[in-house]
mmCIF file of C-alpha atoms in Angstrom:
data_model
loop_
_atom_site.group_PDB
_atom_site.id
_atom_site.type_symbol
_atom_site.label_atom_id
_atom_site.label_comp_id
_atom_site.label_asym_id
_atom_site.label_seq_id
_atom_site.Cartn_x
_atom_site.Cartn_y
_atom_site.Cartn_z
ATOM 1 C CA GLU R 1 -15.667 0.565 25.766
ATOM 2 C CA GLU R 2 -13.940 -2.649 26.810
ATOM 3 C CA ASP R 3 -15.421 -4.621 23.915
ATOM 4 C CA VAL R 4 -14.339 -1.966 21.408
ATOM 5 C CA ALA R 5 -10.814 -1.758 22.884
ATOM 6 C CA PHE R 6 -10.306 -5.545 22.879
ATOM 7 C CA GLY R 7 -8.845 -5.853 19.358
ATOM 8 C CA PRO R 8 -6.414 -2.925 19.523
ATOM 9 C CA GLU R 9 -5.214 -4.086 22.959
ATOM 10 C CA ASN R 10 -4.458 -7.542 21.569
ATOM 11 C CA ILE R 11 -2.255 -6.186 18.797
ATOM 12 C CA GLY R 12 -0.284 -3.961 21.154
ATOM 13 C CA ILE R 13 -1.649 -0.517 20.322
ATOM 14 C CA ALA R 14 -0.590 2.152 22.836
ATOM 15 C CA PRO R 15 -3.242 3.027 25.465
ATOM 16 C CA ASP R 16 -3.575 6.655 24.279
ATOM 17 C CA GLU R 17 -4.165 5.490 20.713
ATOM 18 C CA ILE R 18 -6.670 2.868 21.913
ATOM 19 C CA ARG R 19 -8.638 5.562 23.773
ATOM 20 C CA LYS R 20 -8.696 7.693 20.612
ATOM 21 C CA ARG R 21 -9.773 4.753 18.424
ATOM 22 C CA VAL R 22 -12.503 3.674 20.850
ATOM 23 C CA ASP R 23 -13.948 7.197 21.013
ATOM 24 C CA GLU R 24 -13.806 7.635 17.213
ATOM 25 C CA SER R 25 -15.326 4.220 16.550
ATOM 26 C CA LEU R 26 -18.208 4.679 18.988
ATOM 27 C CA LYS R 27 -18.905 8.110 17.507
ATOM 28 C CA THR R 28 -18.809 6.748 13.944
ATOM 29 C CA VAL R 29 -21.469 4.131 14.701
ATOM 30 C CA GLY R 30 -23.534 6.596 16.748
ATOM 31 C CA ILE R 31 -23.385 5.034 20.203
ATOM 32 C CA SER R 32 -20.949 7.224 22.171
ATOM 33 C CA GLU R 33 -23.638 7.792 24.793
ATOM 34 C CA TYR R 34 -23.732 4.048 25.547
ATOM 35 C CA SER R 35 -19.985 3.639 26.049
ATOM 36 C CA ARG R 36 -20.296 2.809 29.752
ATOM 37 C CA HIS R 37 -23.479 0.702 29.538
ATOM 38 C CA ALA R 38 -23.341 -2.992 30.335
ATOM 39 C CA PRO R 39 -23.653 -4.959 27.059
ATOM 40 C CA HIS R 40 -26.667 -6.961 28.309
ATOM 41 C CA LEU R 41 -28.622 -3.688 28.669
ATOM 42 C CA LEU R 42 -28.194 -2.765 25.001
ATOM 43 C CA SER R 43 -30.694 -3.501 22.224
ATOM 44 C CA GLY R 44 -29.799 -5.892 19.415
ATOM 45 C CA GLY R 45 -29.000 -3.014 17.072
ATOM 46 C CA GLN R 46 -26.849 -1.318 19.695
ATOM 47 C CA LYS R 47 -24.945 -4.565 20.321
ATOM 48 C CA GLN R 48 -24.299 -4.911 16.596
ATOM 49 C CA ARG R 49 -23.036 -1.333 16.473
ATOM 50 C CA VAL R 50 -20.677 -2.085 19.386
ATOM 51 C CA ALA R 51 -19.368 -5.071 17.412
ATOM 52 C CA ILE R 52 -18.871 -2.885 14.334
ATOM 53 C CA ALA R 53 -17.148 -0.233 16.480
ATOM 54 C CA GLY R 54 -14.775 -2.947 17.694
ATOM 55 C CA ILE R 55 -13.935 -3.757 14.098
ATOM 56 C CA LEU R 56 -13.459 -0.070 13.234
ATOM 57 C CA ALA R 57 -11.057 0.370 16.148
ATOM 58 C CA MET R 58 -8.751 -2.007 14.260
ATOM 59 C CA LYS R 59 -8.663 0.471 11.308
ATOM 60 C CA PRO R 60 -9.576 -2.042 8.575
ATOM 61 C CA GLU R 61 -9.741 -1.304 4.860
ATOM 62 C CA CYS R 62 -12.434 -3.949 4.422
ATOM 63 C CA ILE R 63 -15.179 -5.349 6.646
ATOM 64 C CA ILE R 64 -16.888 -8.672 5.921
ATOM 65 C CA LEU R 65 -20.202 -9.221 7.718
ATOM 66 C CA ASP R 66 -22.194 -12.439 7.644
ATOM 67 C CA GLU R 67 -25.898 -11.948 8.382
ATOM 68 C CA ALA R 68 -25.148 -8.891 10.549
ATOM 69 C CA THR R 69 -28.840 -7.973 10.747
ATOM 70 C CA ALA R 70 -30.322 -11.470 11.019
ATOM 71 C CA MET R 71 -31.504 -11.259 14.623
ATOM 72 C CA LEU R 72 -32.607 -7.627 14.549
ATOM 73 C CA ASP R 73 -36.012 -6.011 14.361
ATOM 74 C CA PRO R 74 -36.715 -3.722 11.372
ATOM 75 C CA VAL R 75 -35.529 -0.615 13.261
ATOM 76 C CA GLY R 76 -32.259 -2.265 14.300
ATOM 77 C CA ARG R 77 -31.776 -3.611 10.777
ATOM 78 C CA LYS R 78 -32.244 -0.140 9.305
ATOM 79 C CA GLU R 79 -29.791 1.365 11.825
ATOM 80 C CA ILE R 80 -27.085 -1.155 10.954
ATOM 81 C CA MET R 81 -27.585 -0.682 7.217
ATOM 82 C CA GLN R 82 -27.257 3.094 7.662
ATOM 83 C CA VAL R 83 -24.027 2.620 9.620
ATOM 84 C CA LEU R 84 -22.625 0.307 6.930
ATOM 85 C CA GLY R 85 -23.552 2.768 4.182
ATOM 86 C CA LYS R 86 -21.901 5.580 6.107
ATOM 87 C CA LEU R 87 -18.724 3.546 6.604
ATOM 88 C CA ASN R 88 -18.520 2.857 2.900
ATOM 89 C CA LYS R 89 -19.341 6.355 1.672
ATOM 90 C CA ASN R 90 -17.724 8.544 4.343
ATOM 91 C CA GLU R 91 -14.857 6.395 5.601
ATOM 92 C CA GLY R 92 -13.985 4.646 2.323
ATOM 93 C CA ILE R 93 -14.199 1.202 3.921
ATOM 94 C CA THR R 94 -15.114 -1.671 1.625
ATOM 95 C CA VAL R 95 -18.106 -3.500 3.105
ATOM 96 C CA ILE R 96 -18.900 -7.048 2.058
ATOM 97 C CA HIS R 97 -22.298 -7.880 3.508
ATOM 98 C CA ILE R 98 -23.547 -11.455 3.278
ATOM 99 C CA THR R 99 -27.321 -11.556 3.683
ATOM 100 C CA HIS R 100 -30.533 -13.327 2.773
ATOM 101 C CA HIS R 101 -32.443 -10.047 3.171
ATOM 102 C CA MET R 102 -32.544 -8.793 -0.390
ATOM 103 C CA GLU R 103 -33.866 -5.367 0.620
ATOM 104 C CA GLU R 104 -30.459 -4.842 2.257
ATOM 105 C CA ALA R 105 -28.690 -5.487 -1.046
ATOM 106 C CA VAL R 106 -30.628 -2.842 -2.985
ATOM 107 C CA ASN R 107 -28.215 -0.038 -2.063
ATOM 108 C CA ALA R 108 -25.051 -2.039 -2.688
ATOM 109 C CA GLY R 109 -22.662 -1.086 -5.449
ATOM 110 C CA ARG R 110 -22.546 -4.715 -6.509
ATOM 111 C CA VAL R 111 -24.585 -7.824 -5.728
ATOM 112 C CA VAL R 112 -23.186 -11.331 -6.000
ATOM 113 C CA VAL R 113 -25.680 -14.203 -5.764
ATOM 114 C CA MET R 114 -24.204 -17.573 -4.897
ATOM 115 C CA ASP R 115 -25.680 -21.048 -4.773
ATOM 116 C CA LYS R 116 -23.847 -24.127 -3.507
ATOM 117 C CA GLY R 117 -20.532 -22.248 -3.555
ATOM 118 C CA LYS R 118 -20.855 -21.031 -7.141
ATOM 119 C CA VAL R 119 -21.440 -17.488 -8.373
ATOM 120 C CA ILE R 120 -24.771 -17.411 -10.193
ATOM 121 C CA LEU R 121 -25.264 -13.657 -10.711
ATOM 122 C CA ASP R 122 -22.805 -10.781 -10.314
ATOM 123 C CA ASP R 123 -23.870 -7.270 -11.318
ATOM 124 C CA LYS R 124 -25.393 -4.018 -10.140
ATOM 125 C CA PRO R 125 -28.472 -4.485 -7.917
ATOM 126 C CA GLY R 126 -30.978 -3.461 -10.589
ATOM 127 C CA GLU R 127 -29.580 -5.956 -13.069
ATOM 128 C CA VAL R 128 -29.443 -8.815 -10.561
ATOM 129 C CA PHE R 129 -32.954 -8.204 -9.244
ATOM 130 C CA SER R 130 -34.375 -7.819 -12.758
ATOM 131 C CA LYS R 131 -33.848 -11.570 -13.100
ATOM 132 C CA VAL R 132 -36.960 -12.199 -11.008
ATOM 133 C CA ASP R 133 -37.614 -15.763 -12.155
ATOM 134 C CA ARG R 134 -33.999 -16.822 -11.561
ATOM 135 C CA MET R 135 -33.953 -15.227 -8.113
ATOM 136 C CA LYS R 136 -37.153 -17.052 -7.177
ATOM 137 C CA GLU R 137 -35.691 -20.358 -8.444
ATOM 138 C CA LEU R 138 -32.847 -19.756 -5.998
ATOM 139 C CA GLY R 139 -35.314 -19.116 -3.174
ATOM 140 C CA LEU R 140 -34.512 -15.409 -2.968
ATOM 141 C CA ASP R 141 -36.862 -12.459 -2.907
ATOM 142 C CA VAL R 142 -36.661 -9.328 -5.014
ATOM 143 C CA PRO R 143 -37.812 -5.826 -4.086
ATOM 144 C CA GLN R 144 -41.594 -5.474 -4.280
ATOM 145 C CA VAL R 145 -41.428 -2.781 -6.962
ATOM 146 C CA THR R 146 -39.208 -5.030 -9.080
ATOM 147 C CA GLU R 147 -41.697 -7.858 -8.772
ATOM 148 C CA LEU R 148 -44.585 -5.494 -9.569
ATOM 149 C CA PHE R 149 -42.865 -4.222 -12.720
ATOM 150 C CA HIS R 150 -42.055 -7.808 -13.709
ATOM 151 C CA GLU R 151 -45.742 -8.755 -13.424
ATOM 152 C CA LEU R 152 -46.872 -5.615 -15.266
ATOM 153 C CA SER R 153 -44.444 -6.360 -18.094
ATOM 154 C CA LYS R 154 -46.028 -9.811 -18.446
ATOM 155 C CA GLU R 155 -49.299 -7.957 -19.046
ATOM 156 C CA GLY R 156 -47.705 -5.998 -21.880
ATOM 157 C CA LEU R 157 -46.651 -2.781 -20.152
ATOM 158 C CA ASN R 158 -43.251 -1.554 -21.295
ATOM 159 C CA LEU R 159 -41.583 -0.776 -17.953
ATOM 160 C CA PRO R 160 -37.911 -1.053 -16.939
ATOM 161 C CA LEU R 161 -37.364 -4.420 -15.269
ATOM 162 C CA ASN R 162 -34.314 -3.205 -13.337
ATOM 163 C CA THR R 163 -36.398 -0.894 -11.131
ATOM 164 C CA ILE R 164 -35.507 -1.522 -7.475
ATOM 165 C CA SER R 165 -36.781 1.461 -5.487
ATOM 166 C CA VAL R 166 -40.047 3.308 -5.022
ATOM 167 C CA ASP R 167 -38.427 6.490 -6.367
ATOM 168 C CA GLU R 168 -37.303 4.683 -9.525
ATOM 169 C CA ALA R 169 -40.772 3.167 -9.895
ATOM 170 C CA PHE R 170 -42.402 6.585 -9.555
ATOM 171 C CA ASP R 171 -40.111 8.052 -12.222
ATOM 172 C CA ALA R 172 -40.649 5.108 -14.575
ATOM 173 C CA LEU R 173 -44.428 5.226 -14.160
ATOM 174 C CA SER R 174 -44.454 8.997 -14.724
ATOM 175 C CA ILE R 175 -42.565 8.551 -17.997
ATOM 176 C CA PHE R 176 -44.782 5.635 -19.005
ATOM 177 C CA LEU R 177 -47.990 7.592 -18.313
ATOM 178 C CA ALA R 178 -46.693 10.686 -20.118
ATOM 179 C CA LYS R 179 -45.984 8.549 -23.194
ATOM 180 C CA GLN R 180 -49.484 7.068 -22.971
ATOM 181 C CA GLU R 181 -51.050 10.541 -22.864
ATOM 182 C CA ASN R 182 -48.989 11.772 -25.809
ATOM 183 C CA GLY R 183 -49.952 8.749 -27.813
#
């Protein structure tokens, strides 16, 4: 609670309003039950959610996160990405997430790839990741299904190169196979 209340206290928010904001923020990130736990007893993902709750208590319109999941295990990473998605969709908060984990960028509304301070690619995730060779030149990964479709297209299969999810791949392969059967 103290960590979440820190920001609002520093800008002079009234104690009753701080209490309300702390409770709402902890609930939003799904850690109300840990409000009285000592920070050193929390997991990495829980600590990140406390940090995000502290930001939310300030009532921002935009949150900028730099490698917010870098030190987390896959479960913690998934939890944080779910929280960020929820903040964007349900709370209307703009989330700018800086990451080297490309699988985290798949669900973004927009992906901007930068190199040495310059914008190299700026588009929807499917369009950015469809540039497999360019991404690899930049030392960045692409989703596995995107890479698979890229390799299959080199072998002559006509598949959409902007496929970024397993569901999209399933749909694209179903259409492809149906066309093959119908000649």
